[in-house]
Short mmCIF file of N, CA and C in Angstrom, two decimals:
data_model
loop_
_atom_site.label_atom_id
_atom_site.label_comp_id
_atom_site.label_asym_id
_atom_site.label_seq_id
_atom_site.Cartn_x
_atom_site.Cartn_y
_atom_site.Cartn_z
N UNK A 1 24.37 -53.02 -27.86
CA UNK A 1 25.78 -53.24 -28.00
C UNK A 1 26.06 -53.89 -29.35
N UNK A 2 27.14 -53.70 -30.22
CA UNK A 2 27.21 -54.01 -31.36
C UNK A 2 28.05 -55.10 -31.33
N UNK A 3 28.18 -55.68 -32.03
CA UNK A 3 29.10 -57.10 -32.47
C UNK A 3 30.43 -56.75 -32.70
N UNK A 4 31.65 -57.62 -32.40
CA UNK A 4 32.64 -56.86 -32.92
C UNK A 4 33.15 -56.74 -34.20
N UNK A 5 32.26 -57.43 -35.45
CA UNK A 5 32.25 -57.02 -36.55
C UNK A 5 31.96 -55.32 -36.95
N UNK A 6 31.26 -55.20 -36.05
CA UNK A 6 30.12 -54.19 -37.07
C UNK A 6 31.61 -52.68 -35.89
N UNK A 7 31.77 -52.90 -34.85
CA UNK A 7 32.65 -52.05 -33.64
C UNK A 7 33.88 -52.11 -35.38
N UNK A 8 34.35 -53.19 -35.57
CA UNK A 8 35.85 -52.82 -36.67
C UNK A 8 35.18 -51.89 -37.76
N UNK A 9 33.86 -52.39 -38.15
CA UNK A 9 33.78 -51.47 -39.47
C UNK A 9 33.39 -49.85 -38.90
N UNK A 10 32.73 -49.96 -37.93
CA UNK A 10 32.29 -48.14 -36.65
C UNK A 10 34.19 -48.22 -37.25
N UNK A 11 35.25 -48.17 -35.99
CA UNK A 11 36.31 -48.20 -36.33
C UNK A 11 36.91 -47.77 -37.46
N UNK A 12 37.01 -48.54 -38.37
CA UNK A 12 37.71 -48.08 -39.63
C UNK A 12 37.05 -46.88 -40.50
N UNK A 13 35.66 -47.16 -40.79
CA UNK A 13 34.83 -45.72 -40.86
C UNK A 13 35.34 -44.70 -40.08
N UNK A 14 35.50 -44.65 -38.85
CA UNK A 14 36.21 -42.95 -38.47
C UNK A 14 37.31 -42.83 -38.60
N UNK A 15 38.87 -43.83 -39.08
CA UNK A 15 39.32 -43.45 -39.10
C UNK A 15 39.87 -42.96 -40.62
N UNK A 16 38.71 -43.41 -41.75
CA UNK A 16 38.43 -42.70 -42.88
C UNK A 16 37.96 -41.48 -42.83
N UNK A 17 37.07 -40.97 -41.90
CA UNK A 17 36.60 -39.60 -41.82
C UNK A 17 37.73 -38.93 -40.98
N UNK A 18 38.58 -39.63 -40.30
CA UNK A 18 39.18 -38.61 -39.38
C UNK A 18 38.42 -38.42 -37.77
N UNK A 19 37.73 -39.18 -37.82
CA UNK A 19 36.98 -38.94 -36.69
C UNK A 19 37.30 -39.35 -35.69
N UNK A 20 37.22 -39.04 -34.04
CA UNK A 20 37.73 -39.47 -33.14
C UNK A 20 36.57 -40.81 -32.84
N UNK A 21 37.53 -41.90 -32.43
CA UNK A 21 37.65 -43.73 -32.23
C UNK A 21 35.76 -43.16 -31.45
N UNK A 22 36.17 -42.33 -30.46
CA UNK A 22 34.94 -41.84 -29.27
C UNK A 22 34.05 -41.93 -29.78
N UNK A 23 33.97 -41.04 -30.43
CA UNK A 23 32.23 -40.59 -31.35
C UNK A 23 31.88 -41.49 -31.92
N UNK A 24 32.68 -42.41 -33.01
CA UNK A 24 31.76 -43.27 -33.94
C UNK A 24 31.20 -44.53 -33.06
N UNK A 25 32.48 -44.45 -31.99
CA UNK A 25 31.42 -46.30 -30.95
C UNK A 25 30.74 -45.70 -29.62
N UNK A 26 31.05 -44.38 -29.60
CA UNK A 26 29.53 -43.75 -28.50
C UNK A 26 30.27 -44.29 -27.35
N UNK A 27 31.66 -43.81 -27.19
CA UNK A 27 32.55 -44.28 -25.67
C UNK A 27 32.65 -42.93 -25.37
N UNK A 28 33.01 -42.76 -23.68
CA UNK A 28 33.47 -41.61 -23.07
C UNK A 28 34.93 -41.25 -23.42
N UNK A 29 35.26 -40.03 -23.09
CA UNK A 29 36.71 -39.77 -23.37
C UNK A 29 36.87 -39.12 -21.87
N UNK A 30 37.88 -39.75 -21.42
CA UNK A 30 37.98 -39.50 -19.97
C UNK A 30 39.47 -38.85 -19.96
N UNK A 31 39.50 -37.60 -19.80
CA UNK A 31 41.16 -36.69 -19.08
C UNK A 31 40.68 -36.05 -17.50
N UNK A 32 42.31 -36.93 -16.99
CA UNK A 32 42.53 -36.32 -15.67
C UNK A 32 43.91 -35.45 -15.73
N UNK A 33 43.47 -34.46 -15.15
CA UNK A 33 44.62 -33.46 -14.74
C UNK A 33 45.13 -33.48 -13.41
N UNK A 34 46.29 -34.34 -13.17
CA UNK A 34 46.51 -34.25 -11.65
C UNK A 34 45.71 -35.27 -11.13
N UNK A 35 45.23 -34.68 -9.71
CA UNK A 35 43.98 -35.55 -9.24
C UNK A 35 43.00 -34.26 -8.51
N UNK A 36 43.11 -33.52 -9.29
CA UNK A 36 42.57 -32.49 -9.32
C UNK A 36 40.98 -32.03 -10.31
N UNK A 37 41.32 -32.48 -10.91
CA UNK A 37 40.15 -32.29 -11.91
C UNK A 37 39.91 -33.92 -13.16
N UNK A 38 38.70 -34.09 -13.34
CA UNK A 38 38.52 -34.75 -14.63
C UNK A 38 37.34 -34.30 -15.27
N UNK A 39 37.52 -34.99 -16.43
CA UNK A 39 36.75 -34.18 -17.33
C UNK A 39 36.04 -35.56 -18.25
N UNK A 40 34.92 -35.82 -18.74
CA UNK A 40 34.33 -36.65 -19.55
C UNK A 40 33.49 -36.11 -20.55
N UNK A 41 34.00 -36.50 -21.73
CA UNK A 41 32.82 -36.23 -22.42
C UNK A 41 32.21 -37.25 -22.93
N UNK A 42 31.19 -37.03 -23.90
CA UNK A 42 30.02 -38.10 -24.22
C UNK A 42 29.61 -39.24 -23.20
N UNK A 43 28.90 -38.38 -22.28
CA UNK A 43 28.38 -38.80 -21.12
C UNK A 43 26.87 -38.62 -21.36
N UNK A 44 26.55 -39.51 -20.17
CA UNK A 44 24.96 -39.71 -20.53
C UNK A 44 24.09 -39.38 -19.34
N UNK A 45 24.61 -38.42 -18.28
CA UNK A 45 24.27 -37.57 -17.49
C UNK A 45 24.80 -38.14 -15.87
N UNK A 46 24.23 -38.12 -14.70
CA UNK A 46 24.74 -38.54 -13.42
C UNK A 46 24.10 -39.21 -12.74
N UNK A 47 24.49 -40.47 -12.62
CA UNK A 47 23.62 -41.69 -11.78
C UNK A 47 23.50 -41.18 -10.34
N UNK A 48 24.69 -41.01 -9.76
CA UNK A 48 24.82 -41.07 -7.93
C UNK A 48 25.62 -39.45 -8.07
N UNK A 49 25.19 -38.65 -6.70
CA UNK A 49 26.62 -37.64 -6.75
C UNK A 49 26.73 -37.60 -5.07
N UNK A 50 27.58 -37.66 -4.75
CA UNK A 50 27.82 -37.44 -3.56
C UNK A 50 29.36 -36.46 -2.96
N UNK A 51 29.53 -35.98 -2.19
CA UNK A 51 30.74 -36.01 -1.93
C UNK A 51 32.04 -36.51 -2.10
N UNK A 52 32.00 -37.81 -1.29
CA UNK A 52 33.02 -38.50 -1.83
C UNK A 52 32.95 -39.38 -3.34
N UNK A 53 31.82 -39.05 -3.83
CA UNK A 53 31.63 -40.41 -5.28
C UNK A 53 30.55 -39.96 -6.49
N UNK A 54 30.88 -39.67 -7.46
CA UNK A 54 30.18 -39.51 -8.23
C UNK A 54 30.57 -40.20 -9.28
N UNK A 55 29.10 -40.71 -9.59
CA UNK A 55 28.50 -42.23 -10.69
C UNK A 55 28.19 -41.28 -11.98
N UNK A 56 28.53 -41.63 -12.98
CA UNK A 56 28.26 -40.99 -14.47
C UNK A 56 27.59 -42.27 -15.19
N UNK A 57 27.12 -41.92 -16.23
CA UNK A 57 26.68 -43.20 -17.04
C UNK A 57 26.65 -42.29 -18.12
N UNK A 58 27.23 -43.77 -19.10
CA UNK A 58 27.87 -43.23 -20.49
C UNK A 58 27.04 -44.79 -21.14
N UNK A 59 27.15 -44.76 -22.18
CA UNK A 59 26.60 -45.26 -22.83
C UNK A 59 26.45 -46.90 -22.93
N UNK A 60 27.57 -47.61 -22.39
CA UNK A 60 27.88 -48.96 -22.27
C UNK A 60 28.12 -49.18 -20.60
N UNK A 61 27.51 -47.97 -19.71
CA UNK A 61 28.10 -48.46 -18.94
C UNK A 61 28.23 -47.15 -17.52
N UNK A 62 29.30 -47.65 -16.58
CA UNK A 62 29.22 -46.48 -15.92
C UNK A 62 30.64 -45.83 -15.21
N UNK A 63 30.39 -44.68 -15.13
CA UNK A 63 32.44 -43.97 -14.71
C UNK A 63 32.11 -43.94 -13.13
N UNK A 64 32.88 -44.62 -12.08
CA UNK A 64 32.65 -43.90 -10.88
C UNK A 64 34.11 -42.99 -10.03
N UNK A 65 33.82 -41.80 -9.98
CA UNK A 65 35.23 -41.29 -9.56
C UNK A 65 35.19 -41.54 -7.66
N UNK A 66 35.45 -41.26 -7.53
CA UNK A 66 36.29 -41.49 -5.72
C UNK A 66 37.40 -40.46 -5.71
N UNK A 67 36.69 -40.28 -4.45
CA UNK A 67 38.39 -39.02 -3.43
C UNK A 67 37.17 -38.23 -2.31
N UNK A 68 37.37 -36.82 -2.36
CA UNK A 68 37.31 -35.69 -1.69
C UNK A 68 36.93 -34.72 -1.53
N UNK A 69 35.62 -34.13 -1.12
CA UNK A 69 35.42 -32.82 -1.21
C UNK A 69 35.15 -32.84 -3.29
N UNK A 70 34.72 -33.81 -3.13
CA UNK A 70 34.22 -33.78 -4.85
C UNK A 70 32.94 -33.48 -4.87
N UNK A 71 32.84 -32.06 -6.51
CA UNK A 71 31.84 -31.44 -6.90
C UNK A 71 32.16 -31.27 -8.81
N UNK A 72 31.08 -31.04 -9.15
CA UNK A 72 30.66 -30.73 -10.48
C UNK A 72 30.88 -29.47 -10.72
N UNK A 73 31.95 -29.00 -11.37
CA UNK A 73 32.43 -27.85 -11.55
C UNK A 73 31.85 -27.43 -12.99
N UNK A 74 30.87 -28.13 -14.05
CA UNK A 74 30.54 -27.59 -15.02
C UNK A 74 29.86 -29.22 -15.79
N UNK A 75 28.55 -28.79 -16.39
CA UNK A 75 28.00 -29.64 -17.07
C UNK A 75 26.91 -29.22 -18.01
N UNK A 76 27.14 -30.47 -19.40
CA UNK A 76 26.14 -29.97 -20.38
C UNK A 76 25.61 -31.32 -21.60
N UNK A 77 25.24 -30.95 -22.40
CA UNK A 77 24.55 -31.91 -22.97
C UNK A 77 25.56 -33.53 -22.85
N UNK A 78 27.09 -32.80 -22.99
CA UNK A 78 28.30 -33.93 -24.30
C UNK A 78 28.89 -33.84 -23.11
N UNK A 79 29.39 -32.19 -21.72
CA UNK A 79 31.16 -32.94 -21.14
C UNK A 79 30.90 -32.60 -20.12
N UNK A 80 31.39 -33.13 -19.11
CA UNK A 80 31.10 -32.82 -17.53
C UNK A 80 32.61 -32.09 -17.13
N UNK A 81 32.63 -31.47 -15.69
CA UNK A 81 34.05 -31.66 -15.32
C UNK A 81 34.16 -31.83 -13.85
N UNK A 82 34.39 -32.54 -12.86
CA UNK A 82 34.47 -32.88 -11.95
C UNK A 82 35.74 -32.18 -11.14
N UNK A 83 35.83 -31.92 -10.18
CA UNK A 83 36.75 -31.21 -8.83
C UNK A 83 36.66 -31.71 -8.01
N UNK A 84 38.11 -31.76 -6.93
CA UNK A 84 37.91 -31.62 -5.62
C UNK A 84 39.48 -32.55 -5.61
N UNK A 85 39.83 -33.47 -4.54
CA UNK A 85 40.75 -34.60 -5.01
C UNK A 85 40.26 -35.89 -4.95
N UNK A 86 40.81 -35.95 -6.52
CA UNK A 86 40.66 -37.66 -7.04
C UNK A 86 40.99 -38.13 -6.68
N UNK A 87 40.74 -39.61 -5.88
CA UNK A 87 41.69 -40.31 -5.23
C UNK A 87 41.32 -41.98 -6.23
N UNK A 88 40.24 -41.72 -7.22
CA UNK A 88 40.54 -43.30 -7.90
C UNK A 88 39.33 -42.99 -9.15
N UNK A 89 38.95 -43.47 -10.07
CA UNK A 89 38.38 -43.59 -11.06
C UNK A 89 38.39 -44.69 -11.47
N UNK A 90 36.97 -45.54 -11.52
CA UNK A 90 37.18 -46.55 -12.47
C UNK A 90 35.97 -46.90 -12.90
N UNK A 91 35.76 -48.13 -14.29
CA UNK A 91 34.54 -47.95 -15.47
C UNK A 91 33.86 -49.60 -14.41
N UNK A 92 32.61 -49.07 -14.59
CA UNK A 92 31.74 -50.27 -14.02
C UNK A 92 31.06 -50.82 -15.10
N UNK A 93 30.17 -51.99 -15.01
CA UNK A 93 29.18 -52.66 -15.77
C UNK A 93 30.07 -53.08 -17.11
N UNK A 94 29.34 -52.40 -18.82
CA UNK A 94 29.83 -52.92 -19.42
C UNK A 94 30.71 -52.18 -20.44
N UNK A 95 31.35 -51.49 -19.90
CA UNK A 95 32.50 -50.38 -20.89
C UNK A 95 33.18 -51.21 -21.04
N UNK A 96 34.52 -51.18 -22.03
CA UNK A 96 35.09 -52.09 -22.62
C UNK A 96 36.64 -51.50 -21.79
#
């Protein structure tokens, strides 16, 4: 984990390159559509999957979604996408 010196200069470096905030501090980018689908990228593969709950781990940390009839509708090195109905999402351990 970096200091928050060194996180402002990550920071200001991408937003000299143009780069998305995500990539240069190695955070997930999390979109929900509805409660229908979400989607993560720069993920660091799948801790728990179950039905009702699936555990992701990303780099600082971990995503756990909650609901329904939830499945992995597509996955690969960088973005996952999750289905079924969402009924909650939230970041565990040490995501910011």
């Amino acid at each position: 984990m970096k200091n928050n010196m060194g996180e402002r200069i990550d920071r200001q470096f991408s937003q000299m390159l143009d780069l998305p905030v995500e990539v240069s501090l190695d955070m997930p980018r999390v979109s929900l559509i509805g409660n229908i689908e979400l989607r993560i990228d720069n993920h660091k593969g799948i801790r728990q999957y179950e039905e009702g709950q699936i555990v992701v781990n990303c780099h600082q940390g971990t995503i756990v979604v909650e609901g329904k009839n939830l499945m992995l509708k597509s996955i690969s090195r960088d973005d996952l996408c999750i289905g079924g109905e969402i009924n909650g999402v939230r970041f565990a351990d040490k995501i910011r």
